[in-house]
mmCIF file of C-alpha atoms and ligand atoms in Angstrom:
data_model
loop_
_atom_site.group_PDB
_atom_site.id
_atom_site.type_symbol
_atom_site.label_atom_id
_atom_site.label_comp_id
_atom_site.label_asym_id
_atom_site.label_seq_id
_atom_site.Cartn_x
_atom_site.Cartn_y
_atom_site.Cartn_z
ATOM 1 C CA MET A 1 -31.252 -65.615 76.467
ATOM 2 C CA SER A 2 -28.398 -64.243 78.546
ATOM 3 C CA ALA A 3 -28.593 -64.434 81.986
ATOM 4 C CA ALA A 4 -28.354 -60.223 82.260
ATOM 5 C CA HIS A 5 -31.931 -60.248 79.382
ATOM 6 C CA ALA A 6 -34.104 -62.755 81.502
ATOM 7 C CA SER A 7 -32.889 -60.787 84.974
ATOM 8 C CA ASP A 8 -36.566 -59.844 84.464
ATOM 9 C CA ALA A 9 -38.159 -62.726 83.311
ATOM 10 C CA VAL A 10 -39.497 -65.513 86.413
ATOM 11 C CA ARG A 11 -39.652 -69.062 84.086
ATOM 12 C CA ASN A 12 -40.030 -72.903 84.919
ATOM 13 C CA ASP A 13 -39.028 -74.498 81.883
ATOM 14 C CA TRP A 14 -34.789 -74.377 82.555
ATOM 15 C CA THR A 15 -33.139 -76.767 79.902
ATOM 16 C CA LEU A 16 -30.065 -79.373 81.979
ATOM 17 C CA ASP A 17 -28.375 -77.441 79.239
ATOM 18 C CA GLU A 18 -28.822 -74.224 79.696
ATOM 19 C CA ILE A 19 -28.060 -74.446 84.170
ATOM 20 C CA ARG A 20 -25.070 -76.614 82.957
ATOM 21 C CA ALA A 21 -23.936 -74.081 81.176
ATOM 22 C CA LEU A 22 -24.555 -71.326 83.777
ATOM 23 C CA PHE A 23 -22.845 -73.632 86.680
ATOM 24 C CA THR A 24 -19.360 -73.599 84.098
ATOM 25 C CA ARG A 25 -18.737 -69.383 83.075
ATOM 26 C CA PRO A 26 -15.701 -68.059 84.572
ATOM 27 C CA PHE A 27 -16.850 -68.191 88.216
ATOM 28 C CA ASN A 28 -16.819 -63.962 87.933
ATOM 29 C CA ASP A 29 -18.876 -63.401 85.202
ATOM 30 C CA LEU A 30 -22.307 -66.278 87.285
ATOM 31 C CA LEU A 31 -20.981 -64.119 90.217
ATOM 32 C CA PHE A 32 -21.890 -60.559 88.048
ATOM 33 C CA ALA A 33 -25.262 -62.089 86.172
ATOM 34 C CA ALA A 34 -26.650 -63.744 89.704
ATOM 35 C CA GLN A 35 -25.622 -59.929 91.375
ATOM 36 C CA GLN A 36 -27.831 -58.491 88.726
ATOM 37 C CA VAL A 37 -30.817 -60.874 88.780
ATOM 38 C CA HIS A 38 -30.633 -60.020 92.099
ATOM 39 C CA ARG A 39 -30.384 -55.879 92.184
ATOM 40 C CA ALA A 40 -33.140 -56.223 90.281
ATOM 41 C CA HIS A 41 -35.720 -57.212 92.378
ATOM 42 C CA PHE A 42 -34.472 -56.958 95.709
ATOM 43 C CA ASP A 43 -32.247 -54.844 97.986
ATOM 44 C CA ALA A 44 -28.560 -56.154 97.939
ATOM 45 C CA ASN A 45 -27.546 -55.497 100.962
ATOM 46 C CA GLN A 46 -30.300 -56.623 103.337
ATOM 47 C CA VAL A 47 -30.962 -59.950 105.042
ATOM 48 C CA GLN A 48 -33.753 -61.662 105.759
ATOM 49 C CA VAL A 49 -33.274 -62.959 109.319
ATOM 50 C CA SER A 50 -34.966 -66.339 110.839
ATOM 51 C CA THR A 51 -34.978 -68.654 113.529
ATOM 52 C CA LEU A 52 -35.097 -72.346 114.570
ATOM 53 C CA LEU A 53 -36.336 -74.383 116.792
ATOM 54 C CA SER A 54 -37.007 -78.312 117.450
ATOM 55 C CA ILE A 55 -40.155 -79.071 119.302
ATOM 56 C CA LYS A 56 -39.205 -82.508 118.871
ATOM 57 C CA THR A 57 -36.812 -83.675 118.514
ATOM 58 C CA GLY A 58 -34.953 -87.195 117.217
ATOM 59 C CA ALA A 59 -36.265 -91.159 117.301
ATOM 60 C CA CYS A 60 -37.688 -90.392 113.591
ATOM 61 C CA SER A 61 -38.778 -94.110 111.959
ATOM 62 C CA GLU A 62 -37.192 -92.396 108.269
ATOM 63 C CA ASP A 63 -33.524 -93.029 107.052
ATOM 64 C CA CYS A 64 -32.156 -89.595 105.980
ATOM 65 C CA ALA A 65 -28.461 -90.050 105.796
ATOM 66 C CA TYR A 66 -26.998 -86.699 106.271
ATOM 67 C CA CYS A 67 -30.164 -86.469 109.763
ATOM 68 C CA SER A 68 -28.948 -87.078 114.038
ATOM 69 C CA GLN A 69 -32.833 -87.282 114.321
ATOM 70 C CA SER A 70 -32.938 -90.598 112.660
ATOM 71 C CA ALA A 71 -33.606 -93.621 115.016
ATOM 72 C CA LYS A 72 -31.662 -96.314 112.351
ATOM 73 C CA TYR A 73 -28.132 -94.278 113.042
ATOM 74 C CA ASP A 74 -26.191 -94.420 116.584
ATOM 75 C CA THR A 75 -25.342 -90.513 117.458
ATOM 76 C CA GLY A 76 -26.160 -90.184 121.228
ATOM 77 C CA LEU A 77 -28.776 -87.703 120.177
ATOM 78 C CA GLU A 78 -31.053 -87.761 123.740
ATOM 79 C CA ARG A 79 -34.878 -87.777 122.450
ATOM 80 C CA GLU A 80 -37.631 -84.930 123.580
ATOM 81 C CA ARG A 81 -41.196 -85.374 123.335
ATOM 82 C CA LEU A 82 -43.316 -82.462 121.528
ATOM 83 C CA LEU A 83 -42.161 -79.297 123.559
ATOM 84 C CA PRO A 84 -44.916 -77.795 125.736
ATOM 85 C CA LEU A 85 -47.053 -74.131 124.087
ATOM 86 C CA ASP A 86 -44.702 -72.014 127.221
ATOM 87 C CA GLU A 87 -41.753 -73.200 126.008
ATOM 88 C CA VAL A 88 -41.906 -72.591 122.794
ATOM 89 C CA VAL A 89 -43.288 -68.851 122.650
ATOM 90 C CA ALA A 90 -40.472 -67.107 125.301
ATOM 91 C CA ALA A 91 -37.836 -69.459 122.436
ATOM 92 C CA ALA A 92 -40.248 -67.080 120.169
ATOM 93 C CA GLN A 93 -40.149 -63.836 122.293
ATOM 94 C CA ALA A 94 -35.827 -64.444 122.907
ATOM 95 C CA ALA A 95 -35.399 -64.656 119.060
ATOM 96 C CA LYS A 96 -38.007 -61.904 118.093
ATOM 97 C CA ASP A 97 -36.232 -59.373 121.181
ATOM 98 C CA LYS A 98 -33.199 -60.345 119.089
ATOM 99 C CA GLY A 99 -34.137 -59.434 115.846
ATOM 100 C CA SER A 100 -35.957 -61.919 113.949
ATOM 101 C CA THR A 101 -38.346 -62.083 111.949
ATOM 102 C CA ARG A 102 -40.286 -64.969 111.246
ATOM 103 C CA PHE A 103 -40.582 -68.696 113.690
ATOM 104 C CA CYS A 104 -39.241 -72.275 111.619
ATOM 105 C CA MET A 105 -40.767 -75.211 113.721
ATOM 106 C CA GLY A 106 -39.526 -78.401 113.071
ATOM 107 C CA ALA A 107 -40.023 -81.603 114.054
ATOM 108 C CA ALA A 108 -38.944 -85.297 113.389
ATOM 109 C CA TRP A 109 -41.828 -86.770 112.023
ATOM 110 C CA ARG A 110 -42.290 -88.829 108.985
ATOM 111 C CA ASN A 111 -45.634 -86.886 108.646
ATOM 112 C CA PRO A 112 -48.100 -85.192 111.255
ATOM 113 C CA THR A 113 -51.370 -86.439 112.932
ATOM 114 C CA ASP A 114 -54.420 -85.232 113.267
ATOM 115 C CA LYS A 115 -53.350 -84.795 117.371
ATOM 116 C CA ASN A 116 -49.980 -83.375 116.560
ATOM 117 C CA LEU A 117 -51.941 -80.881 114.714
ATOM 118 C CA ASP A 118 -54.163 -79.835 117.104
ATOM 119 C CA ARG A 119 -50.484 -79.203 119.255
ATOM 120 C CA VAL A 120 -48.333 -77.054 116.506
ATOM 121 C CA ILE A 121 -51.534 -75.490 115.197
ATOM 122 C CA GLU A 122 -51.464 -73.956 119.285
ATOM 123 C CA MET A 123 -48.127 -73.097 118.334
ATOM 124 C CA ILE A 124 -48.123 -71.445 114.998
ATOM 125 C CA GLY A 125 -51.438 -69.605 116.660
ATOM 126 C CA ALA A 126 -49.341 -68.141 119.684
ATOM 127 C CA VAL A 127 -46.309 -67.030 118.208
ATOM 128 C CA ARG A 128 -47.622 -65.257 115.039
ATOM 129 C CA GLY A 129 -50.239 -63.510 118.286
ATOM 130 C CA LEU A 130 -46.301 -62.137 119.068
ATOM 131 C CA GLY A 131 -46.347 -60.529 115.805
ATOM 132 C CA MET A 132 -43.564 -63.513 114.089
ATOM 133 C CA GLU A 133 -44.222 -64.503 110.873
ATOM 134 C CA THR A 134 -44.687 -68.346 111.012
ATOM 135 C CA CYS A 135 -42.777 -71.751 109.679
ATOM 136 C CA VAL A 136 -43.276 -75.207 110.465
ATOM 137 C CA THR A 137 -40.663 -78.158 108.827
ATOM 138 C CA LEU A 138 -42.988 -81.407 110.850
ATOM 139 C CA GLY A 139 -43.232 -84.075 106.991
ATOM 140 C CA MET A 140 -45.139 -85.123 104.911
ATOM 141 C CA LEU A 141 -48.373 -83.490 104.552
ATOM 142 C CA ASN A 142 -51.984 -84.441 103.059
ATOM 143 C CA GLN A 143 -53.699 -82.078 101.063
ATOM 144 C CA GLY A 144 -56.316 -82.083 104.215
ATOM 145 C CA GLN A 145 -54.126 -81.210 107.103
ATOM 146 C CA ALA A 146 -52.430 -78.177 104.348
ATOM 147 C CA LYS A 147 -55.408 -76.289 104.979
ATOM 148 C CA ARG A 148 -55.741 -76.468 108.399
ATOM 149 C CA LEU A 149 -52.046 -75.305 108.381
ATOM 150 C CA ARG A 150 -53.167 -72.541 106.328
ATOM 151 C CA ASP A 151 -56.562 -71.777 108.185
ATOM 152 C CA ALA A 152 -54.498 -71.816 111.267
ATOM 153 C CA GLY A 153 -52.479 -68.968 109.218
ATOM 154 C CA LEU A 154 -49.616 -70.551 108.957
ATOM 155 C CA ASP A 155 -47.356 -67.833 106.362
ATOM 156 C CA TYR A 156 -44.340 -70.739 105.101
ATOM 157 C CA TYR A 157 -43.905 -74.569 104.987
ATOM 158 C CA ASN A 158 -40.035 -76.530 104.573
ATOM 159 C CA HIS A 159 -40.211 -79.818 102.414
ATOM 160 C CA ASN A 160 -36.943 -80.070 100.804
ATOM 161 C CA LEU A 161 -36.596 -81.933 98.177
ATOM 162 C CA ASP A 162 -32.674 -82.292 99.417
ATOM 163 C CA THR A 163 -30.581 -83.466 96.223
ATOM 164 C CA SER A 164 -31.714 -84.570 92.420
ATOM 165 C CA PRO A 165 -34.379 -87.465 91.698
ATOM 166 C CA GLU A 166 -30.891 -89.841 90.428
ATOM 167 C CA PHE A 167 -29.128 -89.102 93.633
ATOM 168 C CA TYR A 168 -32.175 -89.036 96.134
ATOM 169 C CA GLY A 169 -31.853 -92.898 96.671
ATOM 170 C CA ASN A 170 -28.452 -92.663 97.967
ATOM 171 C CA VAL A 171 -29.480 -90.143 100.610
ATOM 172 C CA ILE A 172 -33.281 -91.630 102.093
ATOM 173 C CA THR A 173 -35.137 -95.200 100.521
ATOM 174 C CA THR A 174 -38.316 -94.462 103.356
ATOM 175 C CA ARG A 175 -39.750 -92.470 101.469
ATOM 176 C CA THR A 176 -39.975 -90.824 98.234
ATOM 177 C CA PHE A 177 -38.713 -87.579 95.766
ATOM 178 C CA GLN A 178 -41.963 -87.611 94.369
ATOM 179 C CA ASP A 179 -43.908 -87.934 98.155
ATOM 180 C CA ARG A 180 -41.923 -85.049 98.679
ATOM 181 C CA LEU A 181 -43.700 -83.020 95.135
ATOM 182 C CA ASP A 182 -47.065 -84.207 96.304
ATOM 183 C CA THR A 183 -46.487 -83.221 99.930
ATOM 184 C CA LEU A 184 -45.812 -79.095 97.708
ATOM 185 C CA GLN A 185 -48.242 -79.529 95.759
ATOM 186 C CA HIS A 186 -50.680 -79.287 99.175
ATOM 187 C CA VAL A 187 -48.645 -76.873 99.964
ATOM 188 C CA ARG A 188 -49.076 -74.715 97.748
ATOM 189 C CA ALA A 189 -52.845 -75.255 96.838
ATOM 190 C CA ALA A 190 -53.050 -74.522 99.908
ATOM 191 C CA GLY A 191 -52.433 -71.009 99.860
ATOM 192 C CA ILE A 192 -49.524 -71.429 102.525
ATOM 193 C CA ASN A 193 -45.141 -70.314 100.823
ATOM 194 C CA VAL A 194 -43.082 -72.701 100.724
ATOM 195 C CA CYS A 195 -40.308 -73.230 101.625
ATOM 196 C CA SER A 196 -38.059 -75.788 99.728
ATOM 197 C CA GLY A 197 -34.579 -76.201 99.210
ATOM 198 C CA GLY A 198 -31.387 -79.483 99.306
ATOM 199 C CA ILE A 199 -28.081 -80.181 101.072
ATOM 200 C CA LEU A 200 -24.794 -80.425 99.211
ATOM 201 C CA GLY A 201 -21.859 -82.146 100.117
ATOM 202 C CA MET A 202 -23.785 -85.483 100.893
ATOM 203 C CA GLY A 203 -21.191 -87.113 97.320
ATOM 204 C CA GLU A 204 -23.864 -85.455 95.272
ATOM 205 C CA SER A 205 -21.721 -85.057 91.890
ATOM 206 C CA GLY A 206 -22.455 -81.366 89.609
ATOM 207 C CA ASN A 207 -24.930 -83.461 88.128
ATOM 208 C CA ASP A 208 -27.621 -83.854 90.959
ATOM 209 C CA ARG A 209 -27.055 -80.272 91.836
ATOM 210 C CA ALA A 210 -28.125 -78.901 88.293
ATOM 211 C CA ARG A 211 -30.822 -80.937 88.206
ATOM 212 C CA MET A 212 -31.834 -80.171 91.713
ATOM 213 C CA LEU A 213 -32.044 -76.416 90.821
ATOM 214 C CA GLN A 214 -34.035 -77.507 87.703
ATOM 215 C CA GLU A 215 -36.641 -79.664 89.744
ATOM 216 C CA LEU A 216 -36.950 -76.412 92.100
ATOM 217 C CA ALA A 217 -36.988 -74.041 89.760
ATOM 218 C CA ASN A 218 -39.633 -75.014 87.662
ATOM 219 C CA LEU A 219 -42.784 -76.597 89.877
ATOM 220 C CA PRO A 220 -45.635 -74.623 88.717
ATOM 221 C CA GLN A 221 -44.652 -71.633 91.396
ATOM 222 C CA HIS A 222 -40.530 -71.079 92.610
ATOM 223 C CA PRO A 223 -40.576 -71.873 96.210
ATOM 224 C CA GLU A 224 -40.400 -68.438 97.741
ATOM 225 C CA SER A 225 -38.162 -69.298 99.781
ATOM 226 C CA VAL A 226 -34.990 -71.780 98.657
ATOM 227 C CA PRO A 227 -32.980 -72.979 101.297
ATOM 228 C CA ILE A 228 -29.427 -74.211 100.392
ATOM 229 C CA ASN A 229 -27.805 -75.957 103.506
ATOM 230 C CA MET A 230 -24.261 -77.736 103.555
ATOM 231 C CA LEU A 231 -24.251 -80.837 104.912
ATOM 232 C CA VAL A 232 -23.515 -80.777 108.816
ATOM 233 C CA GLN A 233 -21.693 -84.221 108.822
ATOM 234 C CA ILE A 234 -23.129 -86.166 112.177
ATOM 235 C CA GLU A 235 -21.252 -88.857 113.895
ATOM 236 C CA GLY A 236 -23.033 -91.874 113.300
ATOM 237 C CA THR A 237 -24.913 -91.254 110.276
ATOM 238 C CA PRO A 238 -23.863 -92.681 107.177
ATOM 239 C CA LEU A 239 -22.833 -89.567 105.388
ATOM 240 C CA TYR A 240 -20.395 -88.901 108.263
ATOM 241 C CA GLY A 241 -16.066 -88.670 106.709
ATOM 242 C CA ASN A 242 -18.018 -87.771 103.292
ATOM 243 C CA ASP A 243 -15.585 -85.571 100.592
ATOM 244 C CA LYS A 244 -16.996 -82.109 101.756
ATOM 245 C CA ILE A 245 -18.009 -79.838 99.081
ATOM 246 C CA ASP A 246 -15.735 -77.054 97.503
ATOM 247 C CA ALA A 247 -16.386 -73.770 98.647
ATOM 248 C CA LEU A 248 -16.781 -72.472 95.306
ATOM 249 C CA GLU A 249 -18.639 -75.230 94.104
ATOM 250 C CA PHE A 250 -21.032 -73.908 96.919
ATOM 251 C CA VAL A 251 -21.362 -69.526 96.484
ATOM 252 C CA ARG A 252 -21.451 -70.388 92.240
ATOM 253 C CA THR A 253 -24.980 -73.389 93.018
ATOM 254 C CA ILE A 254 -26.002 -70.039 95.116
ATOM 255 C CA ALA A 255 -25.465 -67.677 91.892
ATOM 256 C CA VAL A 256 -27.434 -70.818 90.071
ATOM 257 C CA ALA A 257 -30.765 -69.962 92.608
ATOM 258 C CA ARG A 258 -30.199 -66.712 91.856
ATOM 259 C CA ILE A 259 -30.367 -66.826 87.893
ATOM 260 C CA LEU A 260 -32.954 -69.303 87.987
ATOM 261 C CA MET A 261 -35.035 -68.165 90.350
ATOM 262 C CA PRO A 262 -34.883 -64.060 90.552
ATOM 263 C CA LYS A 263 -37.070 -63.418 92.844
ATOM 264 C CA SER A 264 -37.217 -66.160 95.708
ATOM 265 C CA TYR A 265 -35.880 -65.916 98.452
ATOM 266 C CA VAL A 266 -32.588 -67.337 98.774
ATOM 267 C CA ARG A 267 -30.881 -68.892 102.077
ATOM 268 C CA LEU A 268 -28.033 -69.604 103.324
ATOM 269 C CA SER A 269 -29.106 -72.554 105.802
ATOM 270 C CA ALA A 270 -26.920 -75.212 107.892
ATOM 271 C CA GLY A 271 -23.261 -75.197 107.680
ATOM 272 C CA ARG A 272 -22.259 -71.920 108.513
ATOM 273 C CA THR A 273 -20.207 -72.546 111.257
ATOM 274 C CA ASP A 274 -18.183 -74.904 109.188
ATOM 275 C CA MET A 275 -17.777 -71.407 106.824
ATOM 276 C CA SER A 276 -15.741 -68.501 106.323
ATOM 277 C CA ASP A 277 -16.738 -64.718 106.890
ATOM 278 C CA GLU A 278 -15.676 -64.985 103.484
ATOM 279 C CA MET A 279 -16.836 -67.129 101.917
ATOM 280 C CA GLN A 280 -20.025 -66.427 103.424
ATOM 281 C CA ALA A 281 -19.611 -62.847 102.053
ATOM 282 C CA LEU A 282 -19.467 -64.121 98.683
ATOM 283 C CA CYS A 283 -22.978 -66.279 98.825
ATOM 284 C CA PHE A 284 -24.741 -62.854 99.607
ATOM 285 C CA LEU A 285 -22.810 -61.775 96.697
ATOM 286 C CA ALA A 286 -23.722 -64.688 94.965
ATOM 287 C CA GLY A 287 -27.683 -63.605 95.755
ATOM 288 C CA ALA A 288 -28.228 -65.322 98.710
ATOM 289 C CA ASN A 289 -30.493 -62.981 101.345
ATOM 290 C CA SER A 290 -31.696 -64.944 104.277
ATOM 291 C CA ILE A 291 -29.536 -66.825 106.582
ATOM 292 C CA PHE A 292 -30.788 -68.734 110.078
ATOM 293 C CA TYR A 293 -29.850 -66.303 113.090
ATOM 294 C CA GLY A 294 -29.812 -67.990 116.528
ATOM 295 C CA GLU A 295 -27.304 -70.847 117.880
ATOM 296 C CA ARG A 296 -28.756 -73.077 117.254
ATOM 297 C CA LEU A 297 -30.521 -75.284 114.384
ATOM 298 C CA LEU A 298 -32.489 -77.870 115.659
ATOM 299 C CA THR A 299 -30.217 -80.068 117.040
ATOM 300 C CA THR A 300 -26.558 -78.691 115.297
ATOM 301 C CA ASP A 301 -24.889 -75.688 116.886
ATOM 302 C CA ASN A 302 -25.342 -71.754 114.068
ATOM 303 C CA PRO A 303 -22.614 -68.839 114.351
ATOM 304 C CA GLY A 304 -23.951 -67.244 117.387
ATOM 305 C CA ALA A 305 -25.711 -62.968 117.078
ATOM 306 C CA ASP A 306 -23.151 -62.043 117.568
ATOM 307 C CA HIS A 307 -21.209 -63.242 115.192
ATOM 308 C CA ASP A 308 -23.568 -62.758 113.046
ATOM 309 C CA HIS A 309 -24.552 -59.294 113.651
ATOM 310 C CA ALA A 310 -20.725 -58.298 113.331
ATOM 311 C CA LEU A 311 -20.155 -59.523 109.965
ATOM 312 C CA PHE A 312 -23.188 -58.339 108.464
ATOM 313 C CA ASP A 313 -21.378 -54.725 110.400
ATOM 314 C CA ARG A 314 -18.661 -56.089 108.456
ATOM 315 C CA LEU A 315 -20.836 -56.239 105.144
ATOM 316 C CA GLY A 316 -22.619 -53.425 105.348
ATOM 317 C CA ILE A 317 -25.653 -56.055 105.677
ATOM 318 C CA ARG A 318 -29.530 -54.689 106.995
ATOM 319 C CA MET A 319 -31.136 -57.574 108.766
ATOM 320 C CA GLN A 320 -34.783 -57.527 107.063
ATOM 321 C CA ALA A 321 -37.632 -55.961 109.477
ATOM 322 C CA SER A 322 -40.581 -57.664 110.187
ATOM 323 C CA GLU A 323 -42.959 -57.536 107.306
ATOM 324 C CA LEU A 324 -45.785 -58.840 109.576
ATOM 325 C CA GLU A 325 -45.232 -56.327 112.248
ATOM 326 C CA ALA A 326 -45.121 -53.168 109.582
ATOM 327 C CA ASP A 327 -48.191 -54.093 108.402
ATOM 328 C CA ARG A 328 -50.140 -54.590 111.642
ATOM 329 C CA GLN A 329 -48.532 -50.491 112.574
ATOM 330 C CA ALA A 330 -50.306 -49.216 109.417
ATOM 331 C CA CYS A 331 -52.946 -51.080 109.952
ATOM 332 C CA CYS A 332 -53.886 -49.035 112.945
ATOM 333 C CA GLY A 333 -50.247 -47.577 114.843
ATOM 334 C CA SER A 334 -51.725 -49.292 117.833
ATOM 335 C CA GLY A 335 -49.626 -53.197 117.430
ATOM 336 C CA CYS A 336 -52.781 -54.678 118.372
HETATM 337 N N1 SAM B 401 -38.739 -83.705 109.322
HETATM 338 C C1 SAM B 401 -38.480 -83.012 108.988
HETATM 339 C C2 SAM B 401 -38.671 -83.336 107.361
HETATM 340 O O1 SAM B 401 -37.513 -84.508 107.446
HETATM 341 O O2 SAM B 401 -38.992 -82.426 106.300
HETATM 342 C C3 SAM B 401 -38.898 -82.096 109.436
HETATM 343 C C4 SAM B 401 -37.130 -81.923 109.490
HETATM 344 S S1 SAM B 401 -35.630 -81.967 108.625
HETATM 345 C C5 SAM B 401 -34.524 -81.811 109.864
HETATM 346 C C6 SAM B 401 -35.179 -80.467 107.562
HETATM 347 C C7 SAM B 401 -34.590 -80.312 106.694
HETATM 348 O O3 SAM B 401 -33.200 -79.904 107.210
HETATM 349 C C8 SAM B 401 -34.343 -81.137 106.100
HETATM 350 O O4 SAM B 401 -34.923 -82.157 104.886
HETATM 351 C C9 SAM B 401 -32.752 -80.788 105.314
HETATM 352 O O5 SAM B 401 -32.745 -80.907 104.668
HETATM 353 C C10 SAM B 401 -32.529 -80.094 106.583
HETATM 354 N N2 SAM B 401 -31.226 -80.836 107.535
HETATM 355 C C11 SAM B 401 -31.617 -81.541 108.511
HETATM 356 N N3 SAM B 401 -30.440 -82.006 108.730
HETATM 357 C C12 SAM B 401 -29.145 -81.597 107.785
HETATM 358 C C13 SAM B 401 -27.726 -82.006 108.092
HETATM 359 N N4 SAM B 401 -27.415 -83.128 108.854
HETATM 360 N N5 SAM B 401 -27.717 -81.398 107.016
HETATM 361 C C14 SAM B 401 -27.698 -80.190 106.291
HETATM 362 N N6 SAM B 401 -29.129 -80.277 106.553
HETATM 363 C C15 SAM B 401 -29.641 -81.011 107.322
HETATM 364 C C1 DTB B 402 -33.454 -76.141 105.813
HETATM 365 O O1 DTB B 402 -33.737 -76.222 104.713
HETATM 366 N N1 DTB B 402 -32.492 -76.340 107.262
HETATM 367 C C2 DTB B 402 -32.999 -76.629 108.255
HETATM 368 C C3 DTB B 402 -34.022 -76.309 108.567
HETATM 369 N N2 DTB B 402 -34.284 -76.117 106.668
HETATM 370 C C4 DTB B 402 -35.553 -76.230 108.606
HETATM 371 C C5 DTB B 402 -32.732 -77.624 108.819
HETATM 372 C C6 DTB B 402 -31.155 -77.474 109.242
HETATM 373 C C7 DTB B 402 -30.646 -78.794 110.111
HETATM 374 C C8 DTB B 402 -29.138 -78.699 110.311
HETATM 375 C C9 DTB B 402 -28.256 -80.308 111.411
HETATM 376 C C10 DTB B 402 -29.678 -80.094 112.606
HETATM 377 O O2 DTB B 402 -29.175 -79.126 113.668
HETATM 378 O O3 DTB B 402 -29.395 -80.949 113.335
HETATM 379 FE FE1 SF4 B 403 -36.954 -87.343 110.804
HETATM 380 FE FE2 SF4 B 403 -36.128 -85.511 108.860
HETATM 381 FE FE3 SF4 B 403 -34.794 -85.810 110.214
HETATM 382 FE FE4 SF4 B 403 -35.217 -87.544 108.054
HETATM 383 S S1 SF4 B 403 -34.929 -85.183 108.281
HETATM 384 S S2 SF4 B 403 -34.541 -88.337 109.159
HETATM 385 S S3 SF4 B 403 -37.402 -86.871 107.853
HETATM 386 S S4 SF4 B 403 -36.403 -85.690 111.049
#
């Protein structure tokens, strides 16, 4: 089936050959097909923006070879305890004031303890109380923990597959690819929206990128949000100094993600400080329709809001309004 005909279909049975065939299409044909799929499901000139905050930084027991926060590598990062509630709420309010509609809180944990979860649940309630959507990324979850987060009103849980199952062992040895799938299944079963994607530029092959997208697209239900990160090289980590991914190969990966998962938000995630405006414009053309917005990601820099506003102005892109806020307004008009 050609991608154009597939524009309305949501499939979970993509073969590797089909995905590889998309990757090898002429660039213009691939981008045209991705635009067709994108326009069938989304406003092509609108981008959703979320803001990140690291609520617990560093000293993580995992060995993810890309990460500034692993205790296994000397990256010079200062560790921080779980932030107090008032600091989190102040950061969320500041993000909301700048137009962000979702607040994503990240913790450098292998998995949260039930006590950790009590504190995060308070944060979710307070941030939701501001009228923002909430997302957290806390590492592995069991089913009971996922249910507690759902009951707290959590909108999204981020947990990335990161790479292909075949390349995974080159990047992380302290937990398995199957562990990640299990957490995603718990999140899905609890009824929380799934945010899951990966990182490009870790030394993986084109086949690995195709396999990672195949794993995401063939989940029983597509993640509602698919972050595609470009590796932010962190001095002291094993992946520091790797060859960078070719910019057009990155754009192709966004386009293929858009075609495979037509109704998902594809997030142009980490690495934007190393991308030209022109490369980001191509990513939006390829079907990326969400970004992280604000000066910081978790521990590294992100383009500032002013830069993103200027880029959006040049491209005629609008920031998506808050759906949560719209629902609240529609409810009684008082914004309660
Ligand atoms: N500890 C939790 C976990 O690993 O799931 C949550 C935080 S972790 C920092 C969230 C995701 O950020 C990782 O799975 C990875 O995909 C992405 N990430 C982390 N460091 C990165 C880097 N240096 N460059 C690009 N993406 C990165
Ligand atoms: C995702 O896929 N990317 C974000 C978010 N989910 C949690 C994190 C990017 C981290 C980049 C490196 C850092 O700032 O530490
Ligand atoms: Fe820990 Fe998450 Fe970093 Fe891996 S990506 S080292 S689990 S904080």
